[in-house]
Amino acid sequence: MILNSENNGFFFSKKKYFIESNGTVTKKSHSNIALIKYWGKHTKEIQIPLNSSISYSLEQVYTVTRLIYYMKKKKSKNFSLKIFLSGEKKNIFLQKIRNFFHRIAYYCSYLQDYNFIIETHNTFPHSCGIASSASSISALSLCIMEIEKKLGSFLTKEFFFKKASFLSRLGSGSACRSIYSGLVVWGYHKYIKGSSNLYSIRYPYQVHPIFTKMLDTILIVDEKPKKILSSKGHQLMNRHPYAKERFKYANQNMNRMISILKTGDLPEFGKLVEYESLTLHAMMMTSNPYYLCMKPNTLSVIHTLWDFRIESKKNIYFSLDAGANVHLLYPIQEKTSISKWINSDLLSYCKQIITSFCIY
Ligand code: PMV
């Protein structure tokens, strides 16, 4: 049978490997902020998005993961895992990571030969609306691919990252975009060559210079872990009254984004990014059951930003993930005046601020 990349079989690992009794691999992966959002997935297939999405990877917002593996006394289908976050043992992540390992074991048969210790460190708080699962799952997937390489698989660089993205997707959809730096697309879109539902690709088209030097200041208005997990939110899209229209518009918004990225129309970019963010939250608010991720300070930041934009005529726009925190996107040239404004007008609304370069 000829396996092509649109076929999951393309990612099977070969059966025979060198035997290595133990080892350690370390990988770093960045978080990302979506410009066109992924919200909703197919019910019959695993982690297949219902619309394509595009994101910037964030330079200063990342996870470093060390994966220690040692041979099991007896091969078994169970995974023995220990997880440490910043040196602290974290059993709350065990189930999620164990499920992830079970899901990918089909494609990485060698995983069943080992026990694992996962030591991970984030440059930001987890589960607070910054995509911590994106950077942590993608860092872990890169570690797993490094093991695959060490065990003797000949992997081209292209395949290494493609499969890392494929595996990441099975852990957390948005994580598959974190495998690459820069602007990254996940999900098939008829106008984006090479786009796939199975893994992400680097955005393949010309980008205006203005979008190659953008900053993202993340205002952490709420550090607490999310009450409703994204997996639940995606599930609620399955019988959502506005889902069909959302997927249609998300596709059209991607068309608009392709043209904006080419022409460098920053105000249109901002309008679209804000519209996508509010649409994402509108979907949550109109799910059944409905819920709300924004906090009073989220709205205070947005209104203060809108007033500032009218007065200053600066190109600064917000984006939201599935949480209360606000991402402010602006070109690097505006850095000095915008940091001044953030310090004087926004500091009181947030617990912490992280400024990152949007990698291009
Ligand atoms: O990757 P998940 O399953 O955690 O979904 C998160 C999706 C959003 O972050 C809300 C949007 C996106 O495209 O990143």
Tab-separated table of C-alpha atoms and ligand atoms in Angstrom:
chain	number	residue	atom	x	y	z
A	1	MET	CA	0.000	0.000	0.000
A	2	ILE	CA	1.305	3.475	-0.774
A	3	LEU	CA	1.093	5.620	2.296
A	4	ASN	CA	0.747	9.300	1.776
A	5	SER	CA	0.889	12.066	4.313
A	6	GLU	CA	-2.875	12.403	4.418
A	7	ASN	CA	-2.997	8.884	5.763
A	8	ASN	CA	-2.289	8.255	9.443
A	9	GLY	CA	-0.278	5.170	8.416
A	10	PHE	CA	2.472	7.466	7.176
A	11	PHE	CA	3.419	8.010	10.820
A	12	PHE	CA	3.778	4.400	11.993
A	13	SER	CA	7.124	3.641	13.566
A	14	LYS	CA	8.974	0.635	12.209
A	15	LYS	CA	8.915	-2.434	14.454
A	16	LYS	CA	12.664	-3.047	14.906
A	17	TYR	CA	14.707	-0.639	16.995
A	18	PHE	CA	18.079	-0.639	18.686
A	19	ILE	CA	17.729	-1.411	22.326
A	20	GLU	CA	18.919	1.355	24.598
A	21	SER	CA	18.465	0.639	28.295
A	22	ASN	CA	18.061	4.235	29.328
A	23	GLY	CA	18.615	7.795	28.249
A	24	THR	CA	17.601	11.430	28.525
A	25	VAL	CA	16.394	13.907	25.916
A	26	THR	CA	15.620	17.603	26.365
A	27	LYS	CA	13.541	19.881	24.127
A	28	LYS	CA	12.165	23.391	24.216
A	29	SER	CA	8.879	24.481	22.644
A	30	HIS	CA	7.084	27.801	22.447
A	31	SER	CA	3.505	28.659	23.227
A	32	ASN	CA	1.427	30.267	20.499
A	33	ILE	CA	-1.355	32.778	20.066
A	34	ALA	CA	-3.930	32.019	17.385
A	35	LEU	CA	-4.999	34.803	15.026
A	36	ILE	CA	-7.739	32.673	13.471
A	37	LYS	CA	-8.966	30.399	16.240
A	38	TYR	CA	-9.516	26.653	16.373
A	39	TRP	CA	-12.674	25.908	18.320
A	40	GLY	CA	-14.576	22.717	17.564
A	41	LYS	CA	-13.512	19.345	16.240
A	42	HIS	CA	-14.966	16.323	14.454
A	43	THR	CA	-16.808	13.857	16.639
A	44	LYS	CA	-15.907	10.700	14.752
A	45	GLU	CA	-12.186	11.267	14.229
A	46	ILE	CA	-9.479	12.027	16.771
A	47	GLN	CA	-8.498	15.676	17.067
A	48	ILE	CA	-9.501	16.808	13.598
A	49	PRO	CA	-10.383	20.510	13.540
A	50	LEU	CA	-13.564	21.854	11.985
A	51	ASN	CA	-11.791	24.891	10.632
A	52	SER	CA	-8.214	25.873	9.883
A	53	SER	CA	-6.301	28.122	12.275
A	54	ILE	CA	-3.138	30.223	12.171
A	55	SER	CA	-0.915	31.358	15.028
A	56	TYR	CA	2.267	33.148	15.965
A	57	SER	CA	4.727	31.233	18.137
A	58	LEU	CA	5.894	33.291	21.105
A	59	GLU	CA	9.626	33.603	21.705
A	60	GLN	CA	9.687	34.267	25.461
A	61	VAL	CA	6.773	32.012	26.409
A	62	TYR	CA	8.000	28.450	26.380
A	63	THR	CA	8.389	25.080	28.069
A	64	VAL	CA	11.594	23.118	28.478
A	65	THR	CA	11.043	19.394	28.980
A	66	ARG	CA	13.533	16.705	29.975
A	67	LEU	CA	12.322	13.200	29.298
A	68	ILE	CA	14.181	10.439	31.119
A	69	TYR	CA	13.458	6.911	29.914
A	70	TYR	CA	14.571	3.595	31.343
A	71	MET	CA	13.847	0.084	30.220
A	72	LYS	CA	10.925	-1.777	31.803
A	73	LYS	CA	11.728	-5.130	33.375
A	74	LYS	CA	8.899	-6.591	31.319
A	75	LYS	CA	7.277	-4.982	28.266
A	76	SER	CA	3.692	-3.978	29.024
A	77	LYS	CA	0.956	-1.758	27.627
A	78	ASN	CA	0.811	0.301	30.830
A	79	PHE	CA	2.814	3.458	31.173
A	80	SER	CA	4.672	4.213	34.345
A	81	LEU	CA	5.174	7.975	34.470
A	82	LYS	CA	6.401	10.515	36.992
A	83	ILE	CA	5.865	14.195	36.257
A	84	PHE	CA	7.670	17.140	37.814
A	85	LEU	CA	6.801	20.775	37.089
A	86	SER	CA	9.545	23.180	38.221
A	87	GLY	CA	10.938	20.459	40.485
A	88	GLU	CA	7.591	19.691	42.138
A	89	LYS	CA	5.895	16.353	41.649
A	90	LYS	CA	2.570	16.908	39.835
A	91	ASN	CA	0.218	13.969	39.874
A	92	ILE	CA	-2.649	16.073	38.494
A	93	PHE	CA	-1.156	15.828	34.992
A	94	LEU	CA	-0.643	12.059	35.136
A	95	GLN	CA	-3.979	11.030	33.642
A	96	LYS	CA	-3.767	13.497	30.774
A	97	ILE	CA	-0.223	12.472	29.848
A	98	ARG	CA	-0.982	8.776	30.292
A	99	ASN	CA	-3.960	9.145	27.905
A	100	PHE	CA	-1.669	10.935	25.476
A	101	PHE	CA	0.890	8.106	25.610
A	102	HIS	CA	-1.837	5.517	25.038
A	103	ARG	CA	-3.130	7.477	22.079
A	104	ILE	CA	0.264	7.776	20.393
A	105	ALA	CA	1.575	4.289	21.331
A	106	TYR	CA	0.109	3.028	18.054
A	107	TYR	CA	2.516	5.315	16.169
A	108	CYS	CA	5.454	4.995	18.580
A	109	SER	CA	5.571	1.322	19.575
A	110	TYR	CA	8.959	1.752	21.331
A	111	LEU	CA	7.283	3.787	24.099
A	112	GLN	CA	5.952	0.551	25.603
A	113	ASP	CA	9.504	-0.608	26.350
A	114	TYR	CA	10.202	2.166	28.843
A	115	ASN	CA	9.246	3.883	32.083
A	116	PHE	CA	9.398	7.667	32.002
A	117	ILE	CA	10.198	10.648	34.181
A	118	ILE	CA	9.077	13.969	32.748
A	119	GLU	CA	10.708	17.099	34.155
A	120	THR	CA	9.218	20.259	32.815
A	121	HIS	CA	9.607	23.967	33.360
A	122	ASN	CA	7.468	26.832	32.008
A	123	THR	CA	8.354	30.496	31.766
A	124	PHE	CA	4.702	31.296	32.630
A	125	PRO	CA	1.888	29.996	34.900
A	126	HIS	CA	0.071	26.878	33.643
A	127	SER	CA	-3.684	26.509	32.941
A	128	CYS	CA	-4.341	30.252	33.071
A	129	GLY	CA	-5.323	30.853	29.470
A	130	ILE	CA	-1.794	31.008	28.108
A	131	ALA	CA	-1.546	27.900	26.000
A	132	SER	CA	0.550	25.853	28.457
A	133	SER	CA	-0.722	22.580	27.024
A	134	ALA	CA	0.470	23.758	23.589
A	135	SER	CA	4.079	24.287	24.642
A	136	SER	CA	4.224	21.346	27.066
A	137	ILE	CA	2.655	18.746	24.769
A	138	SER	CA	4.736	19.917	21.820
A	139	ALA	CA	7.954	19.866	23.902
A	140	LEU	CA	7.089	16.322	25.000
A	141	SER	CA	6.357	15.248	21.420
A	142	LEU	CA	9.703	16.637	20.284
A	143	CYS	CA	11.372	14.623	23.084
A	144	ILE	CA	9.567	11.479	21.914
A	145	MET	CA	10.713	12.051	18.351
A	146	GLU	CA	14.273	12.511	19.631
A	147	ILE	CA	14.000	9.076	21.264
A	148	GLU	CA	12.686	7.641	17.980
A	149	LYS	CA	15.756	9.091	16.282
A	150	LYS	CA	18.144	7.752	18.937
A	151	LEU	CA	16.666	4.275	18.664
A	152	GLY	CA	17.824	4.066	15.118
A	153	SER	CA	15.050	5.333	12.918
A	154	PHE	CA	16.354	7.255	9.960
A	155	LEU	CA	14.293	10.414	10.017
A	156	THR	CA	14.573	13.319	7.652
A	157	LYS	CA	14.346	16.716	9.344
A	158	GLU	CA	11.034	17.281	7.576
A	159	PHE	CA	9.550	14.000	8.807
A	160	PHE	CA	10.870	14.577	12.346
A	161	PHE	CA	8.881	17.800	12.711
A	162	LYS	CA	5.867	16.589	10.760
A	163	LYS	CA	5.478	13.566	13.003
A	164	ALA	CA	6.173	15.677	16.127
A	165	SER	CA	3.310	17.922	15.030
A	166	PHE	CA	1.106	14.906	14.259
A	167	LEU	CA	1.765	13.463	17.749
A	168	SER	CA	1.243	16.844	19.444
A	169	ARG	CA	-2.126	17.195	17.755
A	170	LEU	CA	-3.236	13.973	19.396
A	171	GLY	CA	-2.464	15.495	22.808
A	172	SER	CA	-3.820	19.001	22.286
A	173	GLY	CA	-4.921	20.503	18.973
A	174	SER	CA	-3.245	23.876	19.289
A	175	ALA	CA	-0.011	22.135	20.407
A	176	CYS	CA	0.606	20.925	16.866
A	177	ARG	CA	1.140	24.553	15.806
A	178	SER	CA	3.839	25.009	18.469
A	179	ILE	CA	6.229	22.629	16.710
A	180	TYR	CA	7.329	25.356	14.320
A	181	SER	CA	8.357	28.908	14.986
A	182	GLY	CA	6.774	31.774	13.119
A	183	LEU	CA	3.348	31.856	11.554
A	184	VAL	CA	1.921	28.349	11.566
A	185	VAL	CA	-1.241	26.896	10.047
A	186	TRP	CA	-3.155	23.833	11.137
A	187	GLY	CA	-6.217	22.475	9.372
A	188	TYR	CA	-6.970	22.032	5.704
A	189	HIS	CA	-7.781	25.238	3.855
A	190	LYS	CA	-8.261	25.218	0.123
A	191	TYR	CA	-6.126	28.339	-0.404
A	192	ILE	CA	-3.217	27.227	1.796
A	193	LYS	CA	-0.937	24.864	-0.054
A	194	GLY	CA	0.140	21.827	1.987
A	195	SER	CA	-2.282	22.547	4.840
A	196	SER	CA	-3.513	19.448	6.616
A	197	ASN	CA	-5.875	18.399	9.377
A	198	LEU	CA	-3.250	15.946	10.661
A	199	TYR	CA	-0.363	18.305	11.393
A	200	SER	CA	0.640	21.925	11.112
A	201	ILE	CA	2.782	23.611	8.469
A	202	ARG	CA	4.703	26.862	8.375
A	203	TYR	CA	2.609	29.564	6.691
A	204	PRO	CA	3.762	29.127	3.088
A	205	TYR	CA	3.109	32.567	1.572
A	206	GLN	CA	4.630	35.990	1.435
A	207	VAL	CA	4.225	38.078	4.575
A	208	HIS	CA	4.488	41.858	4.670
A	209	PRO	CA	7.529	43.056	6.722
A	210	ILE	CA	5.246	44.711	9.312
A	211	PHE	CA	4.086	41.239	10.422
A	212	THR	CA	7.613	39.934	10.844
A	213	LYS	CA	8.330	42.197	13.813
A	214	MET	CA	5.338	42.029	16.113
A	215	LEU	CA	5.245	41.941	19.895
A	216	ASP	CA	2.722	40.285	22.180
A	217	THR	CA	2.326	41.622	25.718
A	218	ILE	CA	0.316	39.160	27.764
A	219	LEU	CA	-1.587	40.664	30.657
A	220	ILE	CA	-2.283	37.976	33.226
A	221	VAL	CA	-5.477	39.259	34.789
A	222	ASP	CA	-6.251	35.910	36.398
A	223	GLU	CA	-3.640	33.327	37.351
A	224	LYS	CA	-6.056	30.663	38.499
A	225	PRO	CA	-6.416	27.464	36.444
A	226	LYS	CA	-9.331	27.473	34.014
A	227	LYS	CA	-12.631	26.194	35.393
A	228	ILE	CA	-13.794	24.788	32.058
A	229	LEU	CA	-11.180	22.877	30.117
A	230	SER	CA	-10.795	23.524	26.398
A	231	SER	CA	-11.690	19.884	25.684
A	232	LYS	CA	-15.125	20.525	27.194
A	233	GLY	CA	-15.489	23.755	25.199
A	234	HIS	CA	-14.682	21.959	21.933
A	235	GLN	CA	-17.222	19.293	22.795
A	236	LEU	CA	-19.919	21.910	23.338
A	237	MET	CA	-19.442	23.054	19.742
A	238	ASN	CA	-20.893	19.721	18.572
A	239	ARG	CA	-24.445	20.693	19.253
A	240	HIS	CA	-23.942	24.433	19.262
A	241	PRO	CA	-26.700	26.400	17.486
A	242	TYR	CA	-24.195	28.734	15.745
A	243	ALA	CA	-21.437	26.197	15.036
A	244	LYS	CA	-22.091	25.811	11.318
A	245	GLU	CA	-21.940	29.553	10.714
A	246	ARG	CA	-18.825	29.835	12.883
A	247	PHE	CA	-16.931	27.289	10.790
A	248	LYS	CA	-18.054	28.986	7.581
A	249	TYR	CA	-16.890	32.413	8.837
A	250	ALA	CA	-13.634	31.030	10.239
A	251	ASN	CA	-12.802	29.815	6.739
A	252	GLN	CA	-13.691	33.161	5.217
A	253	ASN	CA	-11.672	34.912	7.920
A	254	MET	CA	-8.686	32.808	6.915
A	255	ASN	CA	-9.100	34.079	3.335
A	256	ARG	CA	-9.068	37.636	4.673
A	257	MET	CA	-6.015	36.882	6.816
A	258	ILE	CA	-4.080	35.570	3.802
A	259	SER	CA	-4.687	38.828	1.974
A	260	ILE	CA	-3.947	41.015	5.048
A	261	LEU	CA	-0.656	39.226	5.734
A	262	LYS	CA	0.374	40.006	2.161
A	263	THR	CA	-0.687	43.649	2.004
A	264	GLY	CA	0.387	44.608	5.528
A	265	ASP	CA	-2.933	46.232	6.407
A	266	LEU	CA	-2.417	46.482	10.171
A	267	PRO	CA	-5.808	48.036	11.085
A	268	GLU	CA	-7.604	45.262	9.156
A	269	PHE	CA	-5.370	42.681	10.852
A	270	GLY	CA	-6.318	44.093	14.251
A	271	LYS	CA	-10.026	44.164	13.447
A	272	LEU	CA	-9.934	40.553	12.323
A	273	VAL	CA	-7.905	39.324	15.310
A	274	GLU	CA	-10.231	41.067	17.764
A	275	TYR	CA	-13.284	39.777	15.911
A	276	GLU	CA	-11.948	36.208	16.070
A	277	SER	CA	-11.283	36.539	19.808
A	278	LEU	CA	-14.737	37.874	20.586
A	279	THR	CA	-16.314	35.222	18.370
A	280	LEU	CA	-14.464	32.508	20.311
A	281	HIS	CA	-15.837	33.880	23.574
A	282	ALA	CA	-19.287	34.372	22.055
A	283	MET	CA	-19.274	30.645	21.225
A	284	MET	CA	-18.555	29.856	24.873
A	285	MET	CA	-21.243	32.230	26.081
A	286	THR	CA	-23.831	30.666	23.782
A	287	SER	CA	-22.930	27.010	24.416
A	288	ASN	CA	-25.318	24.809	26.318
A	289	PRO	CA	-24.393	24.945	29.160
A	290	TYR	CA	-23.101	28.510	28.647
A	291	TYR	CA	-20.060	29.842	30.409
A	292	LEU	CA	-17.878	32.895	30.637
A	293	CYS	CA	-14.070	33.032	30.729
A	294	MET	CA	-13.640	36.806	30.790
A	295	LYS	CA	-13.269	38.572	34.139
A	296	PRO	CA	-14.156	42.199	34.927
A	297	ASN	CA	-10.487	43.128	34.439
A	298	THR	CA	-10.480	41.516	30.986
A	299	LEU	CA	-13.197	43.956	29.940
A	300	SER	CA	-11.474	46.878	31.674
A	301	VAL	CA	-8.319	46.168	29.671
A	302	ILE	CA	-10.269	45.931	26.392
A	303	HIS	CA	-12.148	49.186	26.973
A	304	THR	CA	-8.993	51.009	28.078
A	305	LEU	CA	-7.267	49.729	24.945
A	306	TRP	CA	-10.091	50.897	22.671
A	307	ASP	CA	-10.030	54.392	24.233
A	308	PHE	CA	-6.244	54.555	23.941
A	309	ARG	CA	-6.383	53.488	20.296
A	310	ILE	CA	-8.816	56.263	19.408
A	311	GLU	CA	-6.763	58.910	21.236
A	312	SER	CA	-3.276	57.789	20.207
A	313	LYS	CA	-4.062	56.310	16.756
A	314	LYS	CA	-1.572	53.561	17.594
A	315	ASN	CA	-1.822	50.139	16.004
A	316	ILE	CA	-2.407	47.963	19.016
A	317	TYR	CA	-4.993	45.184	19.155
A	318	PHE	CA	-6.060	42.497	21.590
A	319	SER	CA	-6.444	38.770	21.295
A	320	LEU	CA	-7.879	36.252	23.753
A	321	ASP	CA	-7.355	32.548	24.234
A	322	ALA	CA	-9.877	30.420	26.097
A	323	GLY	CA	-9.212	32.313	29.324
A	324	ALA	CA	-9.376	35.701	31.017
A	325	ASN	CA	-5.944	36.963	30.046
A	326	VAL	CA	-5.400	39.516	27.318
A	327	HIS	CA	-2.754	39.453	24.601
A	328	LEU	CA	-1.836	42.850	23.164
A	329	LEU	CA	-0.386	42.680	19.665
A	330	TYR	CA	1.563	45.601	18.196
A	331	PRO	CA	4.533	46.307	15.915
A	332	ILE	CA	7.944	46.494	17.554
A	333	GLN	CA	8.399	50.159	16.533
A	334	GLU	CA	5.691	51.107	19.035
A	335	LYS	CA	7.380	49.304	21.938
A	336	THR	CA	8.554	52.309	23.984
A	337	SER	CA	5.327	54.305	23.913
A	338	ILE	CA	3.154	51.225	24.430
A	339	SER	CA	5.171	49.936	27.420
A	340	LYS	CA	4.806	53.393	28.959
A	341	TRP	CA	1.037	53.286	28.453
A	342	ILE	CA	0.750	49.714	29.761
A	343	ASN	CA	2.674	50.684	32.903
A	344	SER	CA	0.591	53.762	33.553
A	345	ASP	CA	-2.915	52.596	32.532
A	346	LEU	CA	-3.103	48.776	32.656
A	347	LEU	CA	-0.893	47.583	35.478
A	348	SER	CA	-3.671	47.851	38.046
A	349	TYR	CA	-5.782	45.300	36.126
A	350	CYS	CA	-3.217	42.524	36.049
A	351	LYS	CA	-1.176	40.262	38.262
A	352	GLN	CA	1.711	39.782	35.887
A	353	ILE	CA	2.892	40.961	32.481
A	354	ILE	CA	4.924	38.985	29.959
A	355	THR	CA	6.185	40.619	26.762
A	356	SER	CA	7.243	38.346	23.973
A	357	PHE	CA	8.423	38.638	20.434
A	358	CYS	CA	6.075	36.981	17.928
A	359	ILE	CA	8.523	34.723	16.148
A	360	TYR	CA	8.602	35.005	12.431
B	1	PMV	O1	-5.601	23.032	21.832
B	1	PMV	P1	-6.780	23.070	22.693
B	1	PMV	O2	-7.603	21.840	22.586
B	1	PMV	O3	-6.407	23.410	24.107
B	1	PMV	O4	-7.730	24.254	22.178
B	1	PMV	C1	-7.414	25.581	22.410
B	1	PMV	C2	-7.944	26.444	21.318
B	1	PMV	C3	-7.719	27.934	21.507
B	1	PMV	O5	-6.514	28.173	22.188
B	1	PMV	C4	-8.837	28.571	22.307
B	1	PMV	C5	-7.680	28.598	20.145
B	1	PMV	C6	-6.469	28.259	19.318
B	1	PMV	O6	-6.622	28.046	18.123
B	1	PMV	O7	-5.355	28.238	19.866
